[in-house]
PDB file of C-alpha atoms and ligand atoms in Angstrom:
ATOM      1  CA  UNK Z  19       0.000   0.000   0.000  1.00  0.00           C
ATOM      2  CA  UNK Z  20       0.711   3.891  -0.459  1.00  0.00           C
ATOM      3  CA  UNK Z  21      -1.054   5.748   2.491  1.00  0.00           C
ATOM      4  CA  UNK Z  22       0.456   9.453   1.786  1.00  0.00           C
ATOM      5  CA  UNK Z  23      -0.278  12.401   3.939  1.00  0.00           C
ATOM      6  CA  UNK Z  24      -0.903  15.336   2.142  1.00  0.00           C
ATOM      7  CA  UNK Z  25       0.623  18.212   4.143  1.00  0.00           C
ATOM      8  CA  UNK Z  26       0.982  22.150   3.856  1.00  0.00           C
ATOM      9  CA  UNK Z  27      -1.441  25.600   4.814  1.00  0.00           C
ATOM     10  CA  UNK Z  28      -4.679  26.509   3.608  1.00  0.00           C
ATOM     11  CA  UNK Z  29      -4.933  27.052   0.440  1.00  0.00           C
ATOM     12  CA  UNK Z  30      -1.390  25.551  -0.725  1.00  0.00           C
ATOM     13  CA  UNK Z  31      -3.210  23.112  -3.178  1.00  0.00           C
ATOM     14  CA  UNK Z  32      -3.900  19.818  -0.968  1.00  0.00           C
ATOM     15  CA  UNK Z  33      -7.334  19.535  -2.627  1.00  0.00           C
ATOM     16  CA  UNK Z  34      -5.752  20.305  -6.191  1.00  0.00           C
ATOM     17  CA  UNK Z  35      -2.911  18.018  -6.136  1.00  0.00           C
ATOM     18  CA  UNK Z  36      -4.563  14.901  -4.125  1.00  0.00           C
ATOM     19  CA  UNK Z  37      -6.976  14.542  -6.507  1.00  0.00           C
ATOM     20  CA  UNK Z  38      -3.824  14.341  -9.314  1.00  0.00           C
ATOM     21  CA  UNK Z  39      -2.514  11.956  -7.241  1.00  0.00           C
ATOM     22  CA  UNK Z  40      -4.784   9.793  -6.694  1.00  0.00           C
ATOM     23  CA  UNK Z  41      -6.103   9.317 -10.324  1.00  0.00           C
ATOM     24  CA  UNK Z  42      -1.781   8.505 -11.088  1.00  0.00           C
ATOM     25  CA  UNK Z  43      -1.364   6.384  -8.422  1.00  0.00           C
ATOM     26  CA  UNK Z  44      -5.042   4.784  -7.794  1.00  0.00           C
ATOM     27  CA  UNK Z  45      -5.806   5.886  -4.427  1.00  0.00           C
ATOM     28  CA  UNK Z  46      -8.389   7.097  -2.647  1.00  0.00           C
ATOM     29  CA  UNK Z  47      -8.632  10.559  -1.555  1.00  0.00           C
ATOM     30  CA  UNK Z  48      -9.998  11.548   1.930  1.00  0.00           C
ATOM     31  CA  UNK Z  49     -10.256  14.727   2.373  1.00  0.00           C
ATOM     32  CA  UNK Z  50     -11.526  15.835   6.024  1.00  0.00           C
ATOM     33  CA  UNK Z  51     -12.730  18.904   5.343  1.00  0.00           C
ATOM     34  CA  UNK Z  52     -14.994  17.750   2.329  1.00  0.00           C
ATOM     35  CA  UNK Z  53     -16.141  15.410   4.412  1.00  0.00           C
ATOM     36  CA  UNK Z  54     -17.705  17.978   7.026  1.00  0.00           C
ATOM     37  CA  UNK Z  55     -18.720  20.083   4.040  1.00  0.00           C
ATOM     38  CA  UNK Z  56     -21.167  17.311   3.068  1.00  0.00           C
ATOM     39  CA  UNK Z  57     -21.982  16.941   6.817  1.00  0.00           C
ATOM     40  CA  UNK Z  58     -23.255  20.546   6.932  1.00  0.00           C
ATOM     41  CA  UNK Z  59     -24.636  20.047   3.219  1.00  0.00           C
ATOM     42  CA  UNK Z  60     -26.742  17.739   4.884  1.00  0.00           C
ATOM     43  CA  UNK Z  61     -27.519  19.474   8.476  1.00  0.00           C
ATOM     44  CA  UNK Z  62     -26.459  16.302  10.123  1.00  0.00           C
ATOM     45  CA  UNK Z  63     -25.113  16.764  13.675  1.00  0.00           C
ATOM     46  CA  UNK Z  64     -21.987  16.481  12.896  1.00  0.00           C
ATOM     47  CA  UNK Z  65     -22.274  19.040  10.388  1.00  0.00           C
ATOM     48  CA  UNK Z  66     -23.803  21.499  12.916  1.00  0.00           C
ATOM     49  CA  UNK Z  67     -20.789  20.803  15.452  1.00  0.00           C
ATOM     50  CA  UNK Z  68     -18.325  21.066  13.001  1.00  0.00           C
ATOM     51  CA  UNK Z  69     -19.877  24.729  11.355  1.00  0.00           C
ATOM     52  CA  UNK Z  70     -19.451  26.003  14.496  1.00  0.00           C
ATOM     53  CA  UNK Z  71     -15.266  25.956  14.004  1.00  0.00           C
ATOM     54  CA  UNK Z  72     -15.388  25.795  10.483  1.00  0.00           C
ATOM     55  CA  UNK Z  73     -16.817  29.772  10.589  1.00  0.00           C
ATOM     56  CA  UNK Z  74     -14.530  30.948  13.012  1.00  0.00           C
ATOM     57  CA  UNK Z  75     -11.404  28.947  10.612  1.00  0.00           C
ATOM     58  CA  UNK Z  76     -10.777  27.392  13.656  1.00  0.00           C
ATOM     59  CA  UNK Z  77      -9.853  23.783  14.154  1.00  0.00           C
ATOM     60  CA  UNK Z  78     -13.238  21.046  14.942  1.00  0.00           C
ATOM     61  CA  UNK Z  79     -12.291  19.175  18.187  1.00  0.00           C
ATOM     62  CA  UNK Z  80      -9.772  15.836  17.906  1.00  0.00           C
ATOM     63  CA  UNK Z  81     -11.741  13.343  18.983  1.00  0.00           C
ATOM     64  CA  UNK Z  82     -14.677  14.389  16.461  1.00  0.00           C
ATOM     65  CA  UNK Z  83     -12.148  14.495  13.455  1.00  0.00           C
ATOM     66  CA  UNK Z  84     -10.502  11.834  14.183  1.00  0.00           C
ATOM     67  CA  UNK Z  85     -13.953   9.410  14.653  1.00  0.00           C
ATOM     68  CA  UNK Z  86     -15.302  10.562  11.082  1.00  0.00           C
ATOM     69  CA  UNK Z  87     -11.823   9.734   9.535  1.00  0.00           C
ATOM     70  CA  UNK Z  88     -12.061   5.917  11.254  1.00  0.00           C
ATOM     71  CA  UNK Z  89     -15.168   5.586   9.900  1.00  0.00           C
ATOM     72  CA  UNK Z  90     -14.173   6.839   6.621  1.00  0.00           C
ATOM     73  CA  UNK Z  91     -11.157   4.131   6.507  1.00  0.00           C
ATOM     74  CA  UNK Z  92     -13.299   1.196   7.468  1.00  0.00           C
ATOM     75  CA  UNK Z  93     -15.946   1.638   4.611  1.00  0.00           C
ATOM     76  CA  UNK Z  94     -15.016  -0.920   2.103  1.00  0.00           C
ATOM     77  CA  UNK Z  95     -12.528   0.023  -1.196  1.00  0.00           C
ATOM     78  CA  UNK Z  96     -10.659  -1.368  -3.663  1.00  0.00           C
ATOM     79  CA  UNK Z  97      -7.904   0.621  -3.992  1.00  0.00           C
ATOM     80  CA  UNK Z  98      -3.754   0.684  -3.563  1.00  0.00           C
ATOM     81  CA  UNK Z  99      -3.709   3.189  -0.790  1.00  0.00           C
ATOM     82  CA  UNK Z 100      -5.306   6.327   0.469  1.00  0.00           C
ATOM     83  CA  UNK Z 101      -4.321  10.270   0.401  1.00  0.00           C
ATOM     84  CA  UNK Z 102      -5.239  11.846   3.582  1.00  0.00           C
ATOM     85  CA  UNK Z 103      -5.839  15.590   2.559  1.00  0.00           C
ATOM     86  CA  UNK Z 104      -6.234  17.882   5.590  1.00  0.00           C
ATOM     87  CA  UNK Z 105      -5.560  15.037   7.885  1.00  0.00           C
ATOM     88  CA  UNK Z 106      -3.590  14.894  10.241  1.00  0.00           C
ATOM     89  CA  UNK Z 107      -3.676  18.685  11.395  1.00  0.00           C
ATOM     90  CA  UNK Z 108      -2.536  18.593  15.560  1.00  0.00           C
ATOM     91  CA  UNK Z 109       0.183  15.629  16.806  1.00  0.00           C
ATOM     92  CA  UNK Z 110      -3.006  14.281  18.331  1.00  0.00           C
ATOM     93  CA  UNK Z 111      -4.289  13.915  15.175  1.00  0.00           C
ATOM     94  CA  UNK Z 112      -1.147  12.889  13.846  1.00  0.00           C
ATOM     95  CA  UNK Z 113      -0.685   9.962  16.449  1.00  0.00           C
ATOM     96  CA  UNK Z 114      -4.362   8.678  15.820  1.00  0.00           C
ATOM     97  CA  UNK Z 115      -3.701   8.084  12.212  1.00  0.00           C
ATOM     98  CA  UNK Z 116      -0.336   6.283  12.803  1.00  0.00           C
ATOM     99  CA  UNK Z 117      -2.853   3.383  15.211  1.00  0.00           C
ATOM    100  CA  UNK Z 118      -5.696   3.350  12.437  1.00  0.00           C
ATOM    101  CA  UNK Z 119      -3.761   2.934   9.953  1.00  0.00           C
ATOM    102  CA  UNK Z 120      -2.031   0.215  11.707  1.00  0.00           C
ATOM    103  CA  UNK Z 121      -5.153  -1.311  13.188  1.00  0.00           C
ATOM    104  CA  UNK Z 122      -7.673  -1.194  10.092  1.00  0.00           C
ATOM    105  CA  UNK Z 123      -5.300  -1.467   7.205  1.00  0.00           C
ATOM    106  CA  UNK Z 124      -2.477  -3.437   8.692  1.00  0.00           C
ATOM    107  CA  UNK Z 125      -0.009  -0.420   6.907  1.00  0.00           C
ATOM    108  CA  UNK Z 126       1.565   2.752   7.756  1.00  0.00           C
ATOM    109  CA  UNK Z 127       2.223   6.492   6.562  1.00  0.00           C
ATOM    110  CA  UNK Z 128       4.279   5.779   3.134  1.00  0.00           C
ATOM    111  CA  UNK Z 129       5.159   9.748   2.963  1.00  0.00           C
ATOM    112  CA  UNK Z 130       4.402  13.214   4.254  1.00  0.00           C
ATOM    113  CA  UNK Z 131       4.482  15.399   1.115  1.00  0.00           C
ATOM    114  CA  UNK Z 132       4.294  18.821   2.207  1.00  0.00           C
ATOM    115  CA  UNK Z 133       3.426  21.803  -0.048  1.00  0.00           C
ATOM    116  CA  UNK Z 134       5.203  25.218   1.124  1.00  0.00           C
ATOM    117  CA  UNK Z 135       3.947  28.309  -0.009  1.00  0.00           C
ATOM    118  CA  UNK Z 136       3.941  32.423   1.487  1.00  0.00           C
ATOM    119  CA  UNK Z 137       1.601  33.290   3.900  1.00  0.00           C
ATOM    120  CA  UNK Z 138       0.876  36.251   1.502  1.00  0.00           C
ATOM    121  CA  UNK Z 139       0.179  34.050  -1.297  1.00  0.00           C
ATOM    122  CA  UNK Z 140      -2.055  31.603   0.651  1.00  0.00           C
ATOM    123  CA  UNK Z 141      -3.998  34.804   1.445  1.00  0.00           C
ATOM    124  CA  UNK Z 142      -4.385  35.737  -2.166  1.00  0.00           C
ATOM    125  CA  UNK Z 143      -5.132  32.438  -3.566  1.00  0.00           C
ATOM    126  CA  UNK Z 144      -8.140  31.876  -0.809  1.00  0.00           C
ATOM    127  CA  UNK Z 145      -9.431  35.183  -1.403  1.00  0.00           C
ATOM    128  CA  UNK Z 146      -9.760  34.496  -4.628  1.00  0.00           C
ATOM    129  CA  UNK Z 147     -11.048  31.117  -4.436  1.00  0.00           C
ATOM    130  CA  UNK Z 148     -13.766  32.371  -2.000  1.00  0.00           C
ATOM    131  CA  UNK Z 149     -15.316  34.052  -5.399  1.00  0.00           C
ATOM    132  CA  UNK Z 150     -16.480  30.751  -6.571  1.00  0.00           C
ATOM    133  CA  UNK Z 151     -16.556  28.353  -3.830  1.00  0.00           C
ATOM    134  CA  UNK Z 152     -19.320  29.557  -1.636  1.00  0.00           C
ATOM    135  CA  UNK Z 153     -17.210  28.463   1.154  1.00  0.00           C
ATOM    136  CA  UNK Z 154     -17.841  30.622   4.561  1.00  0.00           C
ATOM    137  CA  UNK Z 155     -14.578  30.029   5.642  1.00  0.00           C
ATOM    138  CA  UNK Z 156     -12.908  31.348   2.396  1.00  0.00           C
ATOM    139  CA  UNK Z 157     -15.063  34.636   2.381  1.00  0.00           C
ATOM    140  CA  UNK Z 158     -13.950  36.942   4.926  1.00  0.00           C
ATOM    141  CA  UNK Z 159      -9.623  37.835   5.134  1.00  0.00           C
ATOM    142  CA  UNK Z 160     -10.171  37.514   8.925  1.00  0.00           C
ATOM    143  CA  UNK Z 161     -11.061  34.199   8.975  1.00  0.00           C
ATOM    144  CA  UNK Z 162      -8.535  33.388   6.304  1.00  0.00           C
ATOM    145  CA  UNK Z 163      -5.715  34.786   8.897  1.00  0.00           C
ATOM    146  CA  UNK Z 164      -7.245  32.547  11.373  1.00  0.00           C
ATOM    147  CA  UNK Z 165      -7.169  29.395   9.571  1.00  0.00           C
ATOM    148  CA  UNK Z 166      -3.384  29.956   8.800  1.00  0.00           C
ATOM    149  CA  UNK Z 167      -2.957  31.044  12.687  1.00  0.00           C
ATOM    150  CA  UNK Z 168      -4.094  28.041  13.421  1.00  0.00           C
ATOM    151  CA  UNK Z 169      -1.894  26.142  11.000  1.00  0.00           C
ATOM    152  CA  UNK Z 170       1.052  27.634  12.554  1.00  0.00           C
ATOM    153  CA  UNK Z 171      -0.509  26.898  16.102  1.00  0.00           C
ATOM    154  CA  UNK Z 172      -1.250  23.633  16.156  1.00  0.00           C
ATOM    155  CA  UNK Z 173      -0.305  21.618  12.855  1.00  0.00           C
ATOM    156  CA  UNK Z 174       3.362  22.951  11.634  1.00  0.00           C
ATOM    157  CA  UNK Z 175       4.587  21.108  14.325  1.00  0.00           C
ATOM    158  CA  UNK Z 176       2.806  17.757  12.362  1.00  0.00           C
ATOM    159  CA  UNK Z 177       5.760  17.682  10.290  1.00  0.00           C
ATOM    160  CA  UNK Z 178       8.882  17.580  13.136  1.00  0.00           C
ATOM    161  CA  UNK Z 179       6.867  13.902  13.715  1.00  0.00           C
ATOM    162  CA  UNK Z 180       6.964  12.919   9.967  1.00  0.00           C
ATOM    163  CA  UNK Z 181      10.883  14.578   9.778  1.00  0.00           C
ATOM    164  CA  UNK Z 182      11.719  12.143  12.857  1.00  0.00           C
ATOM    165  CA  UNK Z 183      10.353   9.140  11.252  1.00  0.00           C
ATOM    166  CA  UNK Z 184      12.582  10.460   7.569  1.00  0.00           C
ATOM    167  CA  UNK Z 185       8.948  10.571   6.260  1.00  0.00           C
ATOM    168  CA  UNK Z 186       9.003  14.341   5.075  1.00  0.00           C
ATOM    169  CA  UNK Z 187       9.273  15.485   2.179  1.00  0.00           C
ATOM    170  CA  UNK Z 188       9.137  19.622   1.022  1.00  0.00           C
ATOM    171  CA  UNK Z 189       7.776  20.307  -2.480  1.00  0.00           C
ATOM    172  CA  UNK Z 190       7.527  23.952  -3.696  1.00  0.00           C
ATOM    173  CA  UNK Z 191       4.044  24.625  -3.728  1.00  0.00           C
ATOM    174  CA  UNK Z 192       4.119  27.871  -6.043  1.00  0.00           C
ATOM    175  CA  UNK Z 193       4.650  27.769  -9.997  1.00  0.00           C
ATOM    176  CA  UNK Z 194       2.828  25.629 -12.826  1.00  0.00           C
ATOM    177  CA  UNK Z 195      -0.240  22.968 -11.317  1.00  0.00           C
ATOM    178  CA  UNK Z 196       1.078  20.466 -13.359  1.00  0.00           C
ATOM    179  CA  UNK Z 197       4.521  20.951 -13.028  1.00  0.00           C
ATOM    180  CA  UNK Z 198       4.004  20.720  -9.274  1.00  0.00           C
ATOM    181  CA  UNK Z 199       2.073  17.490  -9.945  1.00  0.00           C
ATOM    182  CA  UNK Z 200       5.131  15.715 -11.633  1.00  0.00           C
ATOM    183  CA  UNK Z 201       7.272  16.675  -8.862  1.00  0.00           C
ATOM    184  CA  UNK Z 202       5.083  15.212  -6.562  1.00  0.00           C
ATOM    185  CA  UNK Z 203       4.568  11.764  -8.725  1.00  0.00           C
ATOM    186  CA  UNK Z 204       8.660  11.820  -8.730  1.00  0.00           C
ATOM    187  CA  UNK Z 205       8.649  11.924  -4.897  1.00  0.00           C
ATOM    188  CA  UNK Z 206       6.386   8.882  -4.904  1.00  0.00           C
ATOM    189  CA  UNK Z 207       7.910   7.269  -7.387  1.00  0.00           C
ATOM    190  CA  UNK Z 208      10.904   7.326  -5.285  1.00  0.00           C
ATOM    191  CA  UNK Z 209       9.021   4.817  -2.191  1.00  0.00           C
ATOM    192  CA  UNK Z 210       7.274   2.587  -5.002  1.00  0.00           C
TER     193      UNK Z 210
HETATM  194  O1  C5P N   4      -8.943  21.009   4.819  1.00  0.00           O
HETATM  195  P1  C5P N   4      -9.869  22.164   4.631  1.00  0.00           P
HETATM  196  O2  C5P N   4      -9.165  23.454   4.401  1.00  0.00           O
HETATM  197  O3  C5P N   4     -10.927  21.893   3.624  1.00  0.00           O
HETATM  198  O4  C5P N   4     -10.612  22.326   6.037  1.00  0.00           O
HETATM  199  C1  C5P N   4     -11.572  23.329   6.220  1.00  0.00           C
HETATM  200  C2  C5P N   4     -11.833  23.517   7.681  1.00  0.00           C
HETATM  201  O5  C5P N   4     -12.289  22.292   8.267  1.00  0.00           O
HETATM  202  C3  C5P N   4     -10.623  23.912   8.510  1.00  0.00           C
HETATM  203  O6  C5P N   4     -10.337  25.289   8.457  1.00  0.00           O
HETATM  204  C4  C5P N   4     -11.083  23.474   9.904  1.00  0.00           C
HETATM  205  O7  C5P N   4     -12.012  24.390  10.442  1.00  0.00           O
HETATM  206  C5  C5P N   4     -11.822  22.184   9.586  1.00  0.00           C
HETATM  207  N1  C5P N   4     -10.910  21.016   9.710  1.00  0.00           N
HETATM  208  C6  C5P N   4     -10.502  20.614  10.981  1.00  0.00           C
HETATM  209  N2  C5P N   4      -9.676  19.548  11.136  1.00  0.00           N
HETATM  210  C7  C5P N   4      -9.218  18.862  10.069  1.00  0.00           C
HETATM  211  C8  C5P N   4      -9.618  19.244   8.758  1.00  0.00           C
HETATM  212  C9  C5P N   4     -10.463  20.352   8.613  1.00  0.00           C
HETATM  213  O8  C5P N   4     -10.886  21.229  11.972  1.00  0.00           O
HETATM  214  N3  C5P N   4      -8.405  17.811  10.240  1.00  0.00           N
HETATM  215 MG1   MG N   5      -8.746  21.359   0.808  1.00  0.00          MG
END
């Protein structure tokens, strides 16, 4: 199997580049914060719990994440591996996925792939995306600060844990989508 974590800010091009990834590599893509999208979508209760962070672009609790992404891994799939996008986000998080992973897919974390891009540019990019996306979070430059506040808070520190194990892996995040694609593939190439 290739379980890759998909690391970097908001808006440095998880979403983007996971989805490339797993169409090259045949994987499947979980993305935690689609996966609470659709749970507001829906007005489940999870949804209404997790819109109350979401809004503010701050983090939803650990145990609540980290319960929808288990139940996310044990649904049934044929598939070589799976690309956790926005997952993990906090060493809590982080440790979690290292004992599911184990426990449900007898595996491990292949690779941390990290996408590094300027604060400034982050800013820019979400601003812009919040134009079409109709995301809450993605509307308002306050909220946008938060969310990257947050990512240097609690989940920078994510990849010391993946460094220690020689797991991480820096790709520049800025330039050409494809071109950052293909330097991606190369990196997994490389663990194949
Ligand atoms: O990953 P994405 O940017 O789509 O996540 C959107 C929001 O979902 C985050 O800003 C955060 O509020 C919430 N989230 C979270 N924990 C995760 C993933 C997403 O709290 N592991
Ligand atoms: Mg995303």
């Amino acid at each position: 199997m290739i379980n890759i974590v998909l690391f970097g800010p908001p808006g440095s091009g998880k979403g983007t580049q996971a989805q490339h990834l797993s169409e090259k590599f045949n994987l499947k893509q979980i993305s935690t914060g689609d996966l609470f999208r659709y749970n507001i979508k829906n007005e489940t209760e999870l949804g209404k719990l997790a819109k109350s962070f979401i809004d503010k672009g701050e983090l939803v609790p650990d145990q609540v994440t980290i319960d929808m992404l288990t139940d996310e891994l044990r649904k049934p799939s044929n598939t070589n591996g799976f690309i956790f996008d926005g997952f993990p986000r906090t060493v809590a998080q982080t440790e979690a996925l290292e004992k599911i992973v184990r426990q449900e897919l007898n595996s491990e974390i292949s690779i941390c792939l990290s996408l590094v891009v300027d604060d400034e540019i982050l800013v820019q990019r979400l601003i812009k995306r919040g134009e079409t996306s109709g995301r809450t979070d993605d509307s308002d430059v306050e909220i946008i600060r938060n969310r990257i506040k947050e990512y240097y808070a609690k989940t920078a520190e994510v990849a010391e844990l993946y460094k220690k194990q020689g797991k991480y892996v820096e790709v520049n995040g800025v330039g050409d989508i494809s071109e950052i694609s293909e330097k991606l593939f190369a990196e997994v190439e490389k663990i194949k």
